[in-house]
PDB file of N, CA and C in Angstrom:
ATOM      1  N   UNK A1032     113.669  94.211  97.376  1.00 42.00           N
ATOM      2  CA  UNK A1032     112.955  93.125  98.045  1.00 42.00           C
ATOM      3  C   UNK A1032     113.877  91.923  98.234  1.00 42.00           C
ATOM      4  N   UNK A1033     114.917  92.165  98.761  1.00 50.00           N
ATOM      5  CA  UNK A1033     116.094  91.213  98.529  1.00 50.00           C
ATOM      6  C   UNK A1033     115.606  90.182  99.164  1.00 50.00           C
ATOM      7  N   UNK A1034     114.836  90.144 100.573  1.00 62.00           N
ATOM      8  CA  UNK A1034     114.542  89.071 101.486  1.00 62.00           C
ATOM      9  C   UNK A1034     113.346  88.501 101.101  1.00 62.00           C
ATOM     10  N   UNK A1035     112.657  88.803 100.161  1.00 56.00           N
ATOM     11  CA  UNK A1035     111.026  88.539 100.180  1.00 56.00           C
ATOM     12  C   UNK A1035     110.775  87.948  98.645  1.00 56.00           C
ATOM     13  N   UNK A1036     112.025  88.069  97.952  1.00 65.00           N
ATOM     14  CA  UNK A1036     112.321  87.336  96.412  1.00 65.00           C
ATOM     15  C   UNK A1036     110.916  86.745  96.119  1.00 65.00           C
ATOM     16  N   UNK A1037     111.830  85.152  97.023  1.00 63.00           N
ATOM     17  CA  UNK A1037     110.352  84.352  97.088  1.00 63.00           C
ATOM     18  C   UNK A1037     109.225  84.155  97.304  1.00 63.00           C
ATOM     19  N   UNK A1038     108.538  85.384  97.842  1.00 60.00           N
ATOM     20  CA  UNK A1038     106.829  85.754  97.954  1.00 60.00           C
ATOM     21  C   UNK A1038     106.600  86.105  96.973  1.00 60.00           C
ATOM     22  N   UNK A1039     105.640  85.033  96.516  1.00 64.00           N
ATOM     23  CA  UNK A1039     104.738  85.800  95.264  1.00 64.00           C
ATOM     24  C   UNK A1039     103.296  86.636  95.789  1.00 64.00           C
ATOM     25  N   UNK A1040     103.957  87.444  95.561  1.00 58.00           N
ATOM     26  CA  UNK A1040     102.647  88.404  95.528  1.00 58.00           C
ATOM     27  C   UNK A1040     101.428  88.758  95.059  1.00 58.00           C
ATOM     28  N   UNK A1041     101.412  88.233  93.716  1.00 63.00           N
ATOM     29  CA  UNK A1041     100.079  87.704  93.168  1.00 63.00           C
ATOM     30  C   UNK A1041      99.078  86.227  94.029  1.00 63.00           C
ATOM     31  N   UNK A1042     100.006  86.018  94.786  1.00 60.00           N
ATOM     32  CA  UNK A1042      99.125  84.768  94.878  1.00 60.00           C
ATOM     33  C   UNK A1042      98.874  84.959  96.300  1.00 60.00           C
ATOM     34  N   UNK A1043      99.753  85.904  96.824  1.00 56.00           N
ATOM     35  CA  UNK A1043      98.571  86.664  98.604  1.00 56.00           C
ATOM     36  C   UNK A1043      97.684  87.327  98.608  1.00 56.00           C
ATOM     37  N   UNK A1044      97.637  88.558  97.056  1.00 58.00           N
ATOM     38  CA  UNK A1044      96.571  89.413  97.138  1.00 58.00           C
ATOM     39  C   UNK A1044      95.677  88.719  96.440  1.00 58.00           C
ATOM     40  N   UNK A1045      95.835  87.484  95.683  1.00 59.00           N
ATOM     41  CA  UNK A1045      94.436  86.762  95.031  1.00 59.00           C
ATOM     42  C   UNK A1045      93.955  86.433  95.986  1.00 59.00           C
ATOM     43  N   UNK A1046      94.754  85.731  96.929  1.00 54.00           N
ATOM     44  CA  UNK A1046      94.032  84.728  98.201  1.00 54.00           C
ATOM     45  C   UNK A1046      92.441  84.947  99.150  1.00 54.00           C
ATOM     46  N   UNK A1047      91.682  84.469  99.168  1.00 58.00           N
ATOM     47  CA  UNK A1047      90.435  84.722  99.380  1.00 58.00           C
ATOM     48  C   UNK A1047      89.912  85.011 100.819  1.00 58.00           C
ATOM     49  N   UNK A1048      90.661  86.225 101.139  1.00 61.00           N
ATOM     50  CA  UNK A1048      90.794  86.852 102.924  1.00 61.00           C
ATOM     51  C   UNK A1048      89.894  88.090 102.620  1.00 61.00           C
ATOM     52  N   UNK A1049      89.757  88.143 103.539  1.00 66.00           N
ATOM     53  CA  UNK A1049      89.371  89.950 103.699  1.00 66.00           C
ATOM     54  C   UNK A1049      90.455  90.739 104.361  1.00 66.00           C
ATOM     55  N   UNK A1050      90.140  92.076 103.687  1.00 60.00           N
ATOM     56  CA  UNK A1050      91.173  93.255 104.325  1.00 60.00           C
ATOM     57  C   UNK A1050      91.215  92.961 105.846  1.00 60.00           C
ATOM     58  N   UNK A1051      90.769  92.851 106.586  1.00 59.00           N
ATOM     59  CA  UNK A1051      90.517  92.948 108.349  1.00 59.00           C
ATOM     60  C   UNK A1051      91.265  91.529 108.539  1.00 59.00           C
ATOM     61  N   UNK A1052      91.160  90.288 107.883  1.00 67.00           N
ATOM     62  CA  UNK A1052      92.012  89.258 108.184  1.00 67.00           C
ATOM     63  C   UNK A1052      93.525  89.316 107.753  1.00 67.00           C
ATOM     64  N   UNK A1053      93.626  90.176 106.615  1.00 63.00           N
ATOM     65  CA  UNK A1053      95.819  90.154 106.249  1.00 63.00           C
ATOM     66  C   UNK A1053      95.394  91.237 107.579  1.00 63.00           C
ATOM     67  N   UNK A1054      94.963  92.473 107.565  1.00 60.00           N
ATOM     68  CA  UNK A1054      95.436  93.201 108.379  1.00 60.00           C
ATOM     69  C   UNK A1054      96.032  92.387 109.830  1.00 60.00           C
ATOM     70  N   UNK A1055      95.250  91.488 110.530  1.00 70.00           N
ATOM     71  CA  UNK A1055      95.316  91.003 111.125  1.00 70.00           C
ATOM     72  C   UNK A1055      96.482  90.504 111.502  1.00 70.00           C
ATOM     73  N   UNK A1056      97.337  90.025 110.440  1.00 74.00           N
ATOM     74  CA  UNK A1056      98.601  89.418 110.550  1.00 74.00           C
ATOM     75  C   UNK A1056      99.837  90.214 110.372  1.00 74.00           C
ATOM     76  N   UNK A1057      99.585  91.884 110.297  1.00 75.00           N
ATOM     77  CA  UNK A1057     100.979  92.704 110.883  1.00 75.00           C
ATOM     78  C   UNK A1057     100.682  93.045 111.923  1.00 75.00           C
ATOM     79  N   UNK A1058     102.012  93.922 112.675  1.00 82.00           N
ATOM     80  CA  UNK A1058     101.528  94.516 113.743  1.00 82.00           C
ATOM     81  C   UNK A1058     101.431  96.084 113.140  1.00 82.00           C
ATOM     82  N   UNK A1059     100.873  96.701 114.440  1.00 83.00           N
ATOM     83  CA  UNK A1059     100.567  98.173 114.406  1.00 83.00           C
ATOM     84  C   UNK A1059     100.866  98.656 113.478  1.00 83.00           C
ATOM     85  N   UNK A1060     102.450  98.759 113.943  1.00 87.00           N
ATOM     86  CA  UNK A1060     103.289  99.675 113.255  1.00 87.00           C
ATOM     87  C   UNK A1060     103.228  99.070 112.037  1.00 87.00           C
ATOM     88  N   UNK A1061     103.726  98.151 111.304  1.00 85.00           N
ATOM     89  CA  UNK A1061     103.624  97.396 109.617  1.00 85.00           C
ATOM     90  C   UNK A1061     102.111  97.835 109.242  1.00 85.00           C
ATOM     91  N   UNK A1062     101.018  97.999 109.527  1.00 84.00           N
ATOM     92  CA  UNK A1062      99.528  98.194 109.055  1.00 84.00           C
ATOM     93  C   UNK A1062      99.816  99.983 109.054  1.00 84.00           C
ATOM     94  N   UNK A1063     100.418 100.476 109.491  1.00 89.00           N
ATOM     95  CA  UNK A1063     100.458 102.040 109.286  1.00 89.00           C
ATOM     96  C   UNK A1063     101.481 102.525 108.542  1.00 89.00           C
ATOM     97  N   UNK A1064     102.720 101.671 108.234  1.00 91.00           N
ATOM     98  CA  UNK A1064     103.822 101.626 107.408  1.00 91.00           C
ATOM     99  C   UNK A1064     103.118 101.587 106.197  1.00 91.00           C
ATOM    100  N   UNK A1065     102.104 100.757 106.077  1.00 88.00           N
ATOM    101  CA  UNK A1065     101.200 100.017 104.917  1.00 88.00           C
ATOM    102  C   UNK A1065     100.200 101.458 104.778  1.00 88.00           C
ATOM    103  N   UNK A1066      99.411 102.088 105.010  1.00 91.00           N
ATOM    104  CA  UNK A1066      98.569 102.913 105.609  1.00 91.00           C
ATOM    105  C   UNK A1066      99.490 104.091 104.652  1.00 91.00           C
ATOM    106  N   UNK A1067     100.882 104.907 105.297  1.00 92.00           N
ATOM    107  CA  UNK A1067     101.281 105.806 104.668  1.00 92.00           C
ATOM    108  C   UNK A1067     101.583 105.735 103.515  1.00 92.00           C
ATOM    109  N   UNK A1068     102.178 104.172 102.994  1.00 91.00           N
ATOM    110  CA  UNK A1068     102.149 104.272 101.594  1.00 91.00           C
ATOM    111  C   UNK A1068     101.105 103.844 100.891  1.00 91.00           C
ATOM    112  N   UNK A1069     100.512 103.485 101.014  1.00 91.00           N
ATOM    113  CA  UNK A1069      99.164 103.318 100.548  1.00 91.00           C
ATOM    114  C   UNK A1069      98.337 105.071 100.046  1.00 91.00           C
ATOM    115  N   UNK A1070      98.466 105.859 101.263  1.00 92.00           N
ATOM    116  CA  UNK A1070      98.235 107.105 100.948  1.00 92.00           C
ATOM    117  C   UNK A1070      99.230 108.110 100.254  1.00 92.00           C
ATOM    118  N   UNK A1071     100.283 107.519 100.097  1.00 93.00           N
ATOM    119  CA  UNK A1071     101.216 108.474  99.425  1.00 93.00           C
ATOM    120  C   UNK A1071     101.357 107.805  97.982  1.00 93.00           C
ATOM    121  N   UNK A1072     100.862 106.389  97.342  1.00 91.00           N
ATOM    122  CA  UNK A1072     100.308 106.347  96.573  1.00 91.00           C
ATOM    123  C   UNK A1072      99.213 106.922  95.565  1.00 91.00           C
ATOM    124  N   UNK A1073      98.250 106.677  96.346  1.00 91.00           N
ATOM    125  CA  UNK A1073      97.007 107.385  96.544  1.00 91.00           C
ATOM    126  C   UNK A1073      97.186 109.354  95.612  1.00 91.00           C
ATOM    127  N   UNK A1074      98.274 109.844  96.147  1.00 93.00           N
ATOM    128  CA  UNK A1074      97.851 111.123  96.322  1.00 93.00           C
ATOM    129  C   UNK A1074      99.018 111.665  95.038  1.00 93.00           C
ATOM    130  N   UNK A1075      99.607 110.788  94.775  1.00 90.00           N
ATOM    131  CA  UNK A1075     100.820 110.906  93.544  1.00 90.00           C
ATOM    132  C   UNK A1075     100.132 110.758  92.076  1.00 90.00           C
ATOM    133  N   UNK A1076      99.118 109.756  92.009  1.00 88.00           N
ATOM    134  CA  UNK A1076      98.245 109.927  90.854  1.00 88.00           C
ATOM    135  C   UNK A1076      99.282 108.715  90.023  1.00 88.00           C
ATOM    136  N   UNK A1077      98.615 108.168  88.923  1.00 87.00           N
ATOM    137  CA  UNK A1077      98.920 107.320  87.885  1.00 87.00           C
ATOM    138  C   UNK A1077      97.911 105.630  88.085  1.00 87.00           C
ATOM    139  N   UNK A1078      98.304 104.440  87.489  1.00 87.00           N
ATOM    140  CA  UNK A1078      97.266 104.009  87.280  1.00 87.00           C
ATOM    141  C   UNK A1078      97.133 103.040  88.617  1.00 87.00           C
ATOM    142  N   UNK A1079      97.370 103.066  89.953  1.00 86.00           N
ATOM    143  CA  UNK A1079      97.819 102.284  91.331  1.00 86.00           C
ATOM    144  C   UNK A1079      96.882 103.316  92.461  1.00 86.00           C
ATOM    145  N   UNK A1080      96.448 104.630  91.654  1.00 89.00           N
ATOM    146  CA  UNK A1080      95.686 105.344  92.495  1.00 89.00           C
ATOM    147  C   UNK A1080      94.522 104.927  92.957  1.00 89.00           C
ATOM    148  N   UNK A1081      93.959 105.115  91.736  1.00 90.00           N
ATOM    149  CA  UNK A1081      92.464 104.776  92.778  1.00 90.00           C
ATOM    150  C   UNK A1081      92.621 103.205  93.211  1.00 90.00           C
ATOM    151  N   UNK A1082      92.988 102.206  93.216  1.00 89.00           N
ATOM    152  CA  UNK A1082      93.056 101.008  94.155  1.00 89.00           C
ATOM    153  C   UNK A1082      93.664 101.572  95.558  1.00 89.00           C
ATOM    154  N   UNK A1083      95.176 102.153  95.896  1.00 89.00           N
ATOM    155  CA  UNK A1083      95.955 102.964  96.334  1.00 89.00           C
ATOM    156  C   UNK A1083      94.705 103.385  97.198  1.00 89.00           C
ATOM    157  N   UNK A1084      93.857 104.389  96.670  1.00 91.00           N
ATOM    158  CA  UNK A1084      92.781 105.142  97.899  1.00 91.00           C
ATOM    159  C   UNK A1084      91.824 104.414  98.264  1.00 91.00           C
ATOM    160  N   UNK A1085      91.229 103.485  98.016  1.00 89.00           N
ATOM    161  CA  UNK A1085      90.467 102.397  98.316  1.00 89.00           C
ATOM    162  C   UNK A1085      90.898 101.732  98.855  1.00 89.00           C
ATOM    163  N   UNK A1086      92.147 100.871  99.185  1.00 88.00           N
ATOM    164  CA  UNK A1086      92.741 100.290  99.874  1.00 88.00           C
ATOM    165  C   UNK A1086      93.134 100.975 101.482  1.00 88.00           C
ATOM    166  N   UNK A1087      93.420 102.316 101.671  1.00 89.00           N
ATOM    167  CA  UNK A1087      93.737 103.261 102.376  1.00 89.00           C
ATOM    168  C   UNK A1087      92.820 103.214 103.499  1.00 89.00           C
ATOM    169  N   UNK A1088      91.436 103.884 102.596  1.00 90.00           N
ATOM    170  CA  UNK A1088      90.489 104.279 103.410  1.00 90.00           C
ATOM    171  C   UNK A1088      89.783 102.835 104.336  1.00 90.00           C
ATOM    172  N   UNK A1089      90.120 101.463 103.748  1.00 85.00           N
ATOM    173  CA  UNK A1089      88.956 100.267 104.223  1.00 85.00           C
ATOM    174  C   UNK A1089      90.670 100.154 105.437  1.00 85.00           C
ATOM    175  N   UNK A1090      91.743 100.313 105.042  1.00 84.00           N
ATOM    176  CA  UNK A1090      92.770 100.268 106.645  1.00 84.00           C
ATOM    177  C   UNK A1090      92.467 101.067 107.342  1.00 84.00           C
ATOM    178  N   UNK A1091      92.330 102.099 107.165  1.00 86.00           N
ATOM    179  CA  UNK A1091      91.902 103.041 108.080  1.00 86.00           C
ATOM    180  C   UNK A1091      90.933 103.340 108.961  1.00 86.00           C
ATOM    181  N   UNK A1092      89.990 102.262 108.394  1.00 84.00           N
ATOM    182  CA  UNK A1092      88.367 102.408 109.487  1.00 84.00           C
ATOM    183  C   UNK A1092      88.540 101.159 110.138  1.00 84.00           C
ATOM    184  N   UNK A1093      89.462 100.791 110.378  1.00 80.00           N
ATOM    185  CA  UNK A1093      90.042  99.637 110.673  1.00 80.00           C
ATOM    186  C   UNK A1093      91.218  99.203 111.991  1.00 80.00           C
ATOM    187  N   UNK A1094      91.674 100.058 111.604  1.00 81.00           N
ATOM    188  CA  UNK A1094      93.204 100.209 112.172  1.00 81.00           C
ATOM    189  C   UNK A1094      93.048 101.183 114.092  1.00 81.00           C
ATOM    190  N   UNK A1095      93.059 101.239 114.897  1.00 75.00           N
ATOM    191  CA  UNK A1095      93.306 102.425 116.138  1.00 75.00           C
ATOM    192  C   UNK A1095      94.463 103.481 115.466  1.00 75.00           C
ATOM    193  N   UNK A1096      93.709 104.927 115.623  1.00 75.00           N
ATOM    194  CA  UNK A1096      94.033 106.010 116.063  1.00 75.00           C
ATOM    195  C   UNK A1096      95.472 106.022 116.761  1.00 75.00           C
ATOM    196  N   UNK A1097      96.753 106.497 115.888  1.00 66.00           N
ATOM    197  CA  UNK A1097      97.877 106.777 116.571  1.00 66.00           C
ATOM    198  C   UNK A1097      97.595 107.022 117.832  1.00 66.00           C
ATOM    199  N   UNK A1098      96.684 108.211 117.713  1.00 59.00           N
ATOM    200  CA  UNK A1098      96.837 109.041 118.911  1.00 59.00           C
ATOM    201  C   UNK A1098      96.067 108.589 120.056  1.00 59.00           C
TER     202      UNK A1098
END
C-alpha cells in the first residue's frame, strides 16, 4: 500500500455512508476489482469470510452486469 500509507482505513469503513454511496465513488472497473476480491475472500474461509460474503453479495445487487 505504498501510495495509500496515509488512508486510514478504519476511519472510511466507520464513516456513516451506505454501501451504494462508497460504491458510488469508484468506477466500474475498481467496484468489480472490489467485487472479485471480496469473493475470493469470501470463498478461502477464515475469520474476514462471512463479512467478505456479505459485503459481496449487497455489491453485487448493485453494481451492472459485465455482460
Amino acid at each position: 500500500m505504498d501510495d495509500y500509507e496515509h488512508i486510514d482505513l478504519d476511519e472510511i469503513l466507520s464513516a456513516p455512508m451506505e454501501t451504494a454511496e462508497r460504491l458510488a465513488l469508484l468506477t466500474s472497473e475498481e467496484a468489480y476489482d472490489v467485487l472479485c476480491l471480496l469473493v475470493t475472500a469470501s470463498q478461502e474461509g477464515g475469520s474476514m469470510s462471512r463479512d467478505a460474503d456479505r459485503l459481496a453479495k449487497a455489491i453485487a445487487v448493485r453494481i451492472p452486469s459485465e455482460n
